[in-house]
Amino acid sequence: MNDEIRQLLEGVRNGSVTVDDAVLTLKKSPFEDIGYAKVDMHRKLRKGAAEVIYGAGKTPEQMIGILYTMRENGQGPVLITRLSEAAAEQIAQVHPLQYFREARCGVVGQIPAPDGIGKIVVATGGTSDIPVAEEAAVTATVLGNEVVRLYDVGVAGLHRTLAHLDDIMDACVIIAIAGMEGALASVIGGLADCPVIAVPTSVGYGASFGGLAALLSMLNSCASGVSVVNIDNGFGAGYLANMINHRKEHR
């Protein structure tokens, strides 16, 4: 506990600072500078979730240092995305880390029980889209959501999608993940009465342009209620779905 927090608590105890003013001050408190990173210690207070570590481009030593800072300040659980298996093994020697190989994600700390207002459905067009889907699913799970996975339900065999109408109709948010022409988001968007987050993937043959074709198809969807995140951005979709699935808490 740093000096600023101690002073705020003392102010609340003696009545010189109101609880609302103390919370506002904490929300505006910046970060802890550890040299190579400025760790946001109050993001959970502002945003409802602790800072997420983007693992690509960071050394295991850097991530270990960031984790030390976050854990010393009571931050958790901590999600690390785009984490290689080799880096995860090094981190696990210092911090208790659970590694999700297919999602390329690591989690330090206990994953909470679901407390969202409903279920998040993660659906993929094909099996090749599962790595992106798992990144979305793990992100949503770590943030406290119940996740239902519907994999390989693409439009090349539409009956596979229709076989899961109960799950689609029962969802609070749906993440539709597809490469190729990206049609799955429009199909699900035309069936569901909840927000649909479309995720284009870089899966596809040459003319798919590394996911650009799916991205443009999803942006041009004629189904209402479909939003789109960037190519292969499973984390962004899972985070946004979490925010939607917890909106009742803010009303």
mmCIF file of N, CA, C and O in Angstrom, residues 73-140:
data_model
loop_
_atom_site.group_PDB
_atom_site.id
_atom_site.type_symbol
_atom_site.label_atom_id
_atom_site.label_comp_id
_atom_site.label_asym_id
_atom_site.label_seq_id
_atom_site.Cartn_x
_atom_site.Cartn_y
_atom_site.Cartn_z
ATOM 1 N N ASN A 73 0.520 -4.877 -5.653
ATOM 2 C CA ASN A 73 -0.525 -3.876 -5.485
ATOM 3 C C ASN A 73 -1.924 -4.476 -5.559
ATOM 4 O O ASN A 73 -2.909 -3.759 -5.778
ATOM 5 N N GLY A 74 -2.021 -5.790 -5.387
ATOM 6 C CA GLY A 74 -3.319 -6.445 -5.310
ATOM 7 C C GLY A 74 -4.088 -6.516 -6.611
ATOM 8 O O GLY A 74 -5.316 -6.604 -6.601
ATOM 9 N N GLN A 75 -3.373 -6.489 -7.741
ATOM 10 C CA GLN A 75 -4.036 -6.558 -9.040
ATOM 11 C C GLN A 75 -4.203 -8.015 -9.462
ATOM 12 O O GLN A 75 -3.257 -8.798 -9.393
ATOM 13 N N GLY A 76 -5.375 -8.351 -9.905
ATOM 14 C CA GLY A 76 -5.551 -9.713 -10.381
ATOM 15 C C GLY A 76 -7.005 -10.056 -10.585
ATOM 16 O O GLY A 76 -7.876 -9.347 -10.091
ATOM 17 N N PRO A 77 -7.268 -11.137 -11.298
ATOM 18 C CA PRO A 77 -6.265 -11.932 -11.994
ATOM 19 C C PRO A 77 -5.651 -11.155 -13.155
ATOM 20 O O PRO A 77 -6.301 -10.259 -13.701
ATOM 21 N N VAL A 78 -4.414 -11.484 -13.499
ATOM 22 C CA VAL A 78 -3.717 -10.789 -14.576
ATOM 23 C C VAL A 78 -3.717 -11.683 -15.817
ATOM 24 O O VAL A 78 -3.267 -12.824 -15.770
ATOM 25 N N LEU A 79 -4.207 -11.120 -16.918
ATOM 26 C CA LEU A 79 -4.239 -11.834 -18.200
ATOM 27 C C LEU A 79 -3.072 -11.373 -19.056
ATOM 28 O O LEU A 79 -2.821 -10.171 -19.187
ATOM 29 N N ILE A 80 -2.357 -12.335 -19.635
ATOM 30 C CA ILE A 80 -1.288 -12.036 -20.594
ATOM 31 C C ILE A 80 -1.702 -12.617 -21.935
ATOM 32 O O ILE A 80 -1.925 -13.826 -22.054
ATOM 33 N N THR A 81 -1.814 -11.770 -22.954
ATOM 34 C CA THR A 81 -2.192 -12.242 -24.287
ATOM 35 C C THR A 81 -0.973 -12.357 -25.190
ATOM 36 O O THR A 81 0.079 -11.785 -24.909
ATOM 37 N N ARG A 82 -1.142 -13.108 -26.273
ATOM 38 C CA ARG A 82 -0.071 -13.329 -27.262
ATOM 39 C C ARG A 82 1.225 -13.747 -26.566
ATOM 40 O O ARG A 82 2.302 -13.205 -26.816
ATOM 41 N N LEU A 83 1.072 -14.722 -25.702
ATOM 42 C CA LEU A 83 2.185 -15.219 -24.900
ATOM 43 C C LEU A 83 2.688 -16.534 -25.476
ATOM 44 O O LEU A 83 1.920 -17.493 -25.614
ATOM 45 N N SER A 84 3.965 -16.595 -25.806
ATOM 46 C CA SER A 84 4.527 -17.834 -26.347
ATOM 47 C C SER A 84 4.674 -18.873 -25.244
ATOM 48 O O SER A 84 4.771 -18.543 -24.053
ATOM 49 N N GLU A 85 4.716 -20.120 -25.651
ATOM 50 C CA GLU A 85 4.843 -21.195 -24.672
ATOM 51 C C GLU A 85 6.183 -21.130 -23.954
ATOM 52 O O GLU A 85 6.266 -21.377 -22.748
ATOM 53 N N ALA A 86 7.244 -20.761 -24.690
ATOM 54 C CA ALA A 86 8.569 -20.669 -24.077
ATOM 55 C C ALA A 86 8.607 -19.577 -23.012
ATOM 56 O O ALA A 86 9.152 -19.770 -21.917
ATOM 57 N N ALA A 87 7.999 -18.427 -23.323
ATOM 58 C CA ALA A 87 7.971 -17.336 -22.336
ATOM 59 C C ALA A 87 7.112 -17.729 -21.140
ATOM 60 O O ALA A 87 7.437 -17.404 -19.990
ATOM 61 N N ALA A 88 6.013 -18.437 -21.404
ATOM 62 C CA ALA A 88 5.126 -18.865 -20.312
ATOM 63 C C ALA A 88 5.870 -19.788 -19.344
ATOM 64 O O ALA A 88 5.694 -19.690 -18.120
ATOM 65 N N GLU A 89 6.714 -20.663 -19.880
ATOM 66 C CA GLU A 89 7.473 -21.578 -19.014
ATOM 67 C C GLU A 89 8.438 -20.811 -18.103
ATOM 68 O O GLU A 89 8.599 -21.150 -16.927
ATOM 69 N N GLN A 90 9.056 -19.760 -18.632
ATOM 70 C CA GLN A 90 9.973 -18.967 -17.806
ATOM 71 C C GLN A 90 9.220 -18.186 -16.726
ATOM 72 O O GLN A 90 9.654 -18.114 -15.581
ATOM 73 N N ILE A 91 8.080 -17.613 -17.111
ATOM 74 C CA ILE A 91 7.291 -16.850 -16.142
ATOM 75 C C ILE A 91 6.778 -17.764 -15.030
ATOM 76 O O ILE A 91 6.761 -17.399 -13.855
ATOM 77 N N ALA A 92 6.376 -18.979 -15.412
ATOM 78 C CA ALA A 92 5.802 -19.916 -14.438
ATOM 79 C C ALA A 92 6.802 -20.340 -13.372
ATOM 80 O O ALA A 92 6.400 -20.821 -12.306
ATOM 81 N N GLN A 93 8.088 -20.165 -13.629
ATOM 82 C CA GLN A 93 9.088 -20.477 -12.622
ATOM 83 C C GLN A 93 9.094 -19.450 -11.492
ATOM 84 O O GLN A 93 9.621 -19.705 -10.406
ATOM 85 N N VAL A 94 8.496 -18.281 -11.744
ATOM 86 C CA VAL A 94 8.486 -17.195 -10.758
ATOM 87 C C VAL A 94 7.070 -16.909 -10.251
ATOM 88 O O VAL A 94 6.865 -16.696 -9.053
ATOM 89 N N HIS A 95 6.112 -16.898 -11.158
ATOM 90 C CA HIS A 95 4.728 -16.607 -10.811
ATOM 91 C C HIS A 95 3.846 -17.811 -11.156
ATOM 92 O O HIS A 95 4.056 -18.438 -12.199
ATOM 93 N N PRO A 96 2.866 -18.135 -10.319
ATOM 94 C CA PRO A 96 1.964 -19.248 -10.637
ATOM 95 C C PRO A 96 1.095 -18.901 -11.838
ATOM 96 O O PRO A 96 0.156 -18.110 -11.731
ATOM 97 N N LEU A 97 1.409 -19.475 -12.973
ATOM 98 C CA LEU A 97 0.763 -19.109 -14.227
ATOM 99 C C LEU A 97 0.037 -20.298 -14.840
ATOM 100 O O LEU A 97 0.588 -21.397 -14.927
ATOM 101 N N GLN A 98 -1.199 -20.062 -15.244
ATOM 102 C CA GLN A 98 -1.965 -21.064 -15.981
ATOM 103 C C GLN A 98 -1.903 -20.703 -17.457
ATOM 104 O O GLN A 98 -2.273 -19.579 -17.837
ATOM 105 N N TYR A 99 -1.416 -21.618 -18.284
ATOM 106 C CA TYR A 99 -1.205 -21.312 -19.700
ATOM 107 C C TYR A 99 -2.248 -22.007 -20.566
ATOM 108 O O TYR A 99 -2.509 -23.199 -20.415
ATOM 109 N N PHE A 100 -2.844 -21.228 -21.474
ATOM 110 C CA PHE A 100 -3.817 -21.742 -22.431
ATOM 111 C C PHE A 100 -3.148 -21.730 -23.807
ATOM 112 O O PHE A 100 -3.069 -20.691 -24.470
ATOM 113 N N ARG A 101 -2.663 -22.888 -24.206
ATOM 114 C CA ARG A 101 -1.803 -22.981 -25.380
ATOM 115 C C ARG A 101 -2.501 -22.513 -26.656
ATOM 116 O O ARG A 101 -1.939 -21.740 -27.442
ATOM 117 N N GLU A 102 -3.715 -22.986 -26.882
ATOM 118 C CA GLU A 102 -4.393 -22.648 -28.137
ATOM 119 C C GLU A 102 -4.721 -21.154 -28.219
ATOM 120 O O GLU A 102 -4.651 -20.550 -29.279
ATOM 121 N N ALA A 103 -5.038 -20.575 -27.073
ATOM 122 C CA ALA A 103 -5.358 -19.144 -27.038
ATOM 123 C C ALA A 103 -4.107 -18.276 -26.996
ATOM 124 O O ALA A 103 -4.185 -17.069 -27.214
ATOM 125 N N ARG A 104 -2.963 -18.874 -26.691
ATOM 126 C CA ARG A 104 -1.714 -18.143 -26.466
ATOM 127 C C ARG A 104 -1.895 -17.096 -25.367
ATOM 128 O O ARG A 104 -1.461 -15.951 -25.477
ATOM 129 N N CYS A 105 -2.541 -17.512 -24.302
ATOM 130 C CA CYS A 105 -2.807 -16.631 -23.168
ATOM 131 C C CYS A 105 -2.329 -17.276 -21.879
ATOM 132 O O CYS A 105 -2.372 -18.506 -21.738
ATOM 133 N N GLY A 106 -1.898 -16.443 -20.949
ATOM 134 C CA GLY A 106 -1.547 -16.905 -19.619
ATOM 135 C C GLY A 106 -2.331 -16.124 -18.579
ATOM 136 O O GLY A 106 -2.678 -14.959 -18.805
ATOM 137 N N VAL A 107 -2.611 -16.752 -17.455
ATOM 138 C CA VAL A 107 -3.352 -16.105 -16.380
ATOM 139 C C VAL A 107 -2.606 -16.316 -15.067
ATOM 140 O O VAL A 107 -2.261 -17.443 -14.719
ATOM 141 N N VAL A 108 -2.359 -15.223 -14.373
ATOM 142 C CA VAL A 108 -1.761 -15.277 -13.036
ATOM 143 C C VAL A 108 -2.829 -14.817 -12.048
ATOM 144 O O VAL A 108 -3.335 -13.706 -12.145
ATOM 145 N N GLY A 109 -3.163 -15.679 -11.107
ATOM 146 C CA GLY A 109 -4.232 -15.370 -10.164
ATOM 147 C C GLY A 109 -5.440 -16.249 -10.421
ATOM 148 O O GLY A 109 -5.544 -16.928 -11.446
ATOM 149 N N GLN A 110 -6.358 -16.226 -9.503
ATOM 150 C CA GLN A 110 -7.541 -17.091 -9.581
ATOM 151 C C GLN A 110 -8.576 -16.512 -10.536
ATOM 152 O O GLN A 110 -8.931 -15.337 -10.444
ATOM 153 N N ILE A 111 -9.067 -17.347 -11.436
ATOM 154 C CA ILE A 111 -10.118 -16.939 -12.359
ATOM 155 C C ILE A 111 -11.434 -16.877 -11.592
ATOM 156 O O ILE A 111 -11.810 -17.837 -10.922
ATOM 157 N N PRO A 112 -12.152 -15.763 -11.672
ATOM 158 C CA PRO A 112 -13.365 -15.615 -10.858
ATOM 159 C C PRO A 112 -14.528 -16.434 -11.384
ATOM 160 O O PRO A 112 -14.560 -16.836 -12.557
ATOM 161 N N ALA A 113 -15.496 -16.661 -10.525
ATOM 162 C CA ALA A 113 -16.745 -17.292 -10.958
ATOM 163 C C ALA A 113 -17.514 -16.306 -11.827
ATOM 164 O O ALA A 113 -17.416 -15.089 -11.639
ATOM 165 N N PRO A 114 -18.295 -16.796 -12.788
ATOM 166 C CA PRO A 114 -19.054 -15.895 -13.651
ATOM 167 C C PRO A 114 -20.042 -15.053 -12.862
ATOM 168 O O PRO A 114 -20.738 -15.557 -11.980
ATOM 169 N N ASP A 115 -20.075 -13.746 -13.168
ATOM 170 C CA ASP A 115 -21.025 -12.859 -12.513
ATOM 171 C C ASP A 115 -21.688 -11.896 -13.504
ATOM 172 O O ASP A 115 -22.233 -10.880 -13.117
ATOM 173 N N GLY A 116 -21.623 -12.226 -14.783
ATOM 174 C CA GLY A 116 -22.272 -11.402 -15.795
ATOM 175 C C GLY A 116 -23.773 -11.620 -15.795
ATOM 176 O O GLY A 116 -24.306 -12.503 -15.114
ATOM 177 N N ILE A 117 -24.476 -10.813 -16.588
ATOM 178 C CA ILE A 117 -25.937 -10.901 -16.607
ATOM 179 C C ILE A 117 -26.442 -12.042 -17.481
ATOM 180 O O ILE A 117 -27.617 -12.379 -17.435
ATOM 181 N N GLY A 118 -25.569 -12.638 -18.282
ATOM 182 C CA GLY A 118 -26.000 -13.727 -19.152
ATOM 183 C C GLY A 118 -24.804 -14.497 -19.683
ATOM 184 O O GLY A 118 -23.708 -14.453 -19.111
ATOM 185 N N LYS A 119 -25.010 -15.182 -20.805
ATOM 186 C CA LYS A 119 -23.956 -15.991 -21.407
ATOM 187 C C LYS A 119 -23.368 -15.290 -22.625
ATOM 188 O O LYS A 119 -24.063 -14.591 -23.358
ATOM 189 N N ILE A 120 -22.066 -15.509 -22.825
ATOM 190 C CA ILE A 120 -21.386 -15.053 -24.034
ATOM 191 C C ILE A 120 -21.148 -16.268 -24.917
ATOM 192 O O ILE A 120 -20.518 -17.235 -24.485
ATOM 193 N N VAL A 121 -21.681 -16.240 -26.113
ATOM 194 C CA VAL A 121 -21.473 -17.321 -27.079
ATOM 195 C C VAL A 121 -20.312 -16.945 -27.993
ATOM 196 O O VAL A 121 -20.273 -15.826 -28.534
ATOM 197 N N VAL A 122 -19.357 -17.854 -28.146
ATOM 198 C CA VAL A 122 -18.241 -17.663 -29.068
ATOM 199 C C VAL A 122 -18.392 -18.696 -30.176
ATOM 200 O O VAL A 122 -18.308 -19.900 -29.930
ATOM 201 N N ALA A 123 -18.647 -18.222 -31.391
ATOM 202 C CA ALA A 123 -18.901 -19.111 -32.522
ATOM 203 C C ALA A 123 -17.851 -18.908 -33.606
ATOM 204 O O ALA A 123 -17.435 -17.773 -33.859
ATOM 205 N N THR A 124 -17.418 -20.002 -34.229
ATOM 206 C CA THR A 124 -16.456 -19.890 -35.324
ATOM 207 C C THR A 124 -17.025 -20.487 -36.604
ATOM 208 O O THR A 124 -17.837 -21.416 -36.576
ATOM 209 N N GLY A 125 -16.549 -19.934 -37.721
ATOM 210 C CA GLY A 125 -16.933 -20.498 -39.002
ATOM 211 C C GLY A 125 -16.299 -21.859 -39.219
ATOM 212 O O GLY A 125 -16.935 -22.790 -39.707
ATOM 213 N N GLY A 126 -15.028 -21.994 -38.857
ATOM 214 C CA GLY A 126 -14.333 -23.253 -39.056
ATOM 215 C C GLY A 126 -13.379 -23.567 -37.918
ATOM 216 O O GLY A 126 -13.151 -22.748 -37.017
ATOM 217 N N THR A 127 -12.797 -24.755 -37.969
ATOM 218 C CA THR A 127 -11.840 -25.169 -36.952
ATOM 219 C C THR A 127 -10.583 -24.315 -36.983
ATOM 220 O O THR A 127 -9.951 -24.074 -35.949
ATOM 221 N N SER A 128 -10.225 -23.807 -38.163
ATOM 222 C CA SER A 128 -9.020 -22.988 -38.295
ATOM 223 C C SER A 128 -9.137 -21.656 -37.560
ATOM 224 O O SER A 128 -8.129 -20.992 -37.308
ATOM 225 N N ASP A 129 -10.363 -21.262 -37.218
ATOM 226 C CA ASP A 129 -10.578 -20.001 -36.504
ATOM 227 C C ASP A 129 -10.487 -20.162 -34.984
ATOM 228 O O ASP A 129 -10.593 -19.175 -34.250
ATOM 229 N N ILE A 130 -10.306 -21.385 -34.512
ATOM 230 C CA ILE A 130 -10.367 -21.643 -33.072
ATOM 231 C C ILE A 130 -9.303 -20.896 -32.268
ATOM 232 O O ILE A 130 -9.603 -20.417 -31.166
ATOM 233 N N PRO A 131 -8.046 -20.746 -32.744
ATOM 234 C CA PRO A 131 -7.079 -19.992 -31.934
ATOM 235 C C PRO A 131 -7.554 -18.576 -31.585
ATOM 236 O O PRO A 131 -7.396 -18.131 -30.451
ATOM 237 N N VAL A 132 -8.151 -17.881 -32.542
ATOM 238 C CA VAL A 132 -8.683 -16.539 -32.272
ATOM 239 C C VAL A 132 -9.878 -16.641 -31.329
ATOM 240 O O VAL A 132 -10.045 -15.829 -30.415
ATOM 241 N N ALA A 133 -10.711 -17.660 -31.549
ATOM 242 C CA ALA A 133 -11.883 -17.855 -30.691
ATOM 243 C C ALA A 133 -11.476 -18.146 -29.254
ATOM 244 O O ALA A 133 -12.099 -17.657 -28.307
ATOM 245 N N GLU A 134 -10.429 -18.936 -29.083
ATOM 246 C CA GLU A 134 -9.984 -19.258 -27.729
ATOM 247 C C GLU A 134 -9.421 -18.032 -27.021
ATOM 248 O O GLU A 134 -9.579 -17.875 -25.810
ATOM 249 N N GLU A 135 -8.759 -17.151 -27.761
ATOM 250 C CA GLU A 135 -8.301 -15.902 -27.154
ATOM 251 C C GLU A 135 -9.493 -15.102 -26.637
ATOM 252 O O GLU A 135 -9.468 -14.561 -25.532
ATOM 253 N N ALA A 136 -10.568 -15.048 -27.437
ATOM 254 C CA ALA A 136 -11.783 -14.341 -27.017
ATOM 255 C C ALA A 136 -12.430 -15.032 -25.823
ATOM 256 O O ALA A 136 -12.844 -14.381 -24.851
ATOM 257 N N ALA A 137 -12.520 -16.349 -25.887
ATOM 258 C CA ALA A 137 -13.195 -17.110 -24.833
ATOM 259 C C ALA A 137 -12.433 -17.027 -23.512
ATOM 260 O O ALA A 137 -13.035 -16.844 -22.444
ATOM 261 N N VAL A 138 -11.118 -17.169 -23.555
ATOM 262 C CA VAL A 138 -10.314 -17.087 -22.334
ATOM 263 C C VAL A 138 -10.393 -15.689 -21.742
ATOM 264 O O VAL A 138 -10.540 -15.521 -20.522
ATOM 265 N N THR A 139 -10.320 -14.669 -22.590
ATOM 266 C CA THR A 139 -10.441 -13.287 -22.109
ATOM 267 C C THR A 139 -11.761 -13.084 -21.373
ATOM 268 O O THR A 139 -11.795 -12.558 -20.253
ATOM 269 N N ALA A 140 -12.848 -13.501 -21.992
ATOM 270 C CA ALA A 140 -14.167 -13.330 -21.377
ATOM 271 C C ALA A 140 -14.291 -14.123 -20.080
ATOM 272 O O ALA A 140 -14.883 -13.652 -19.101
#
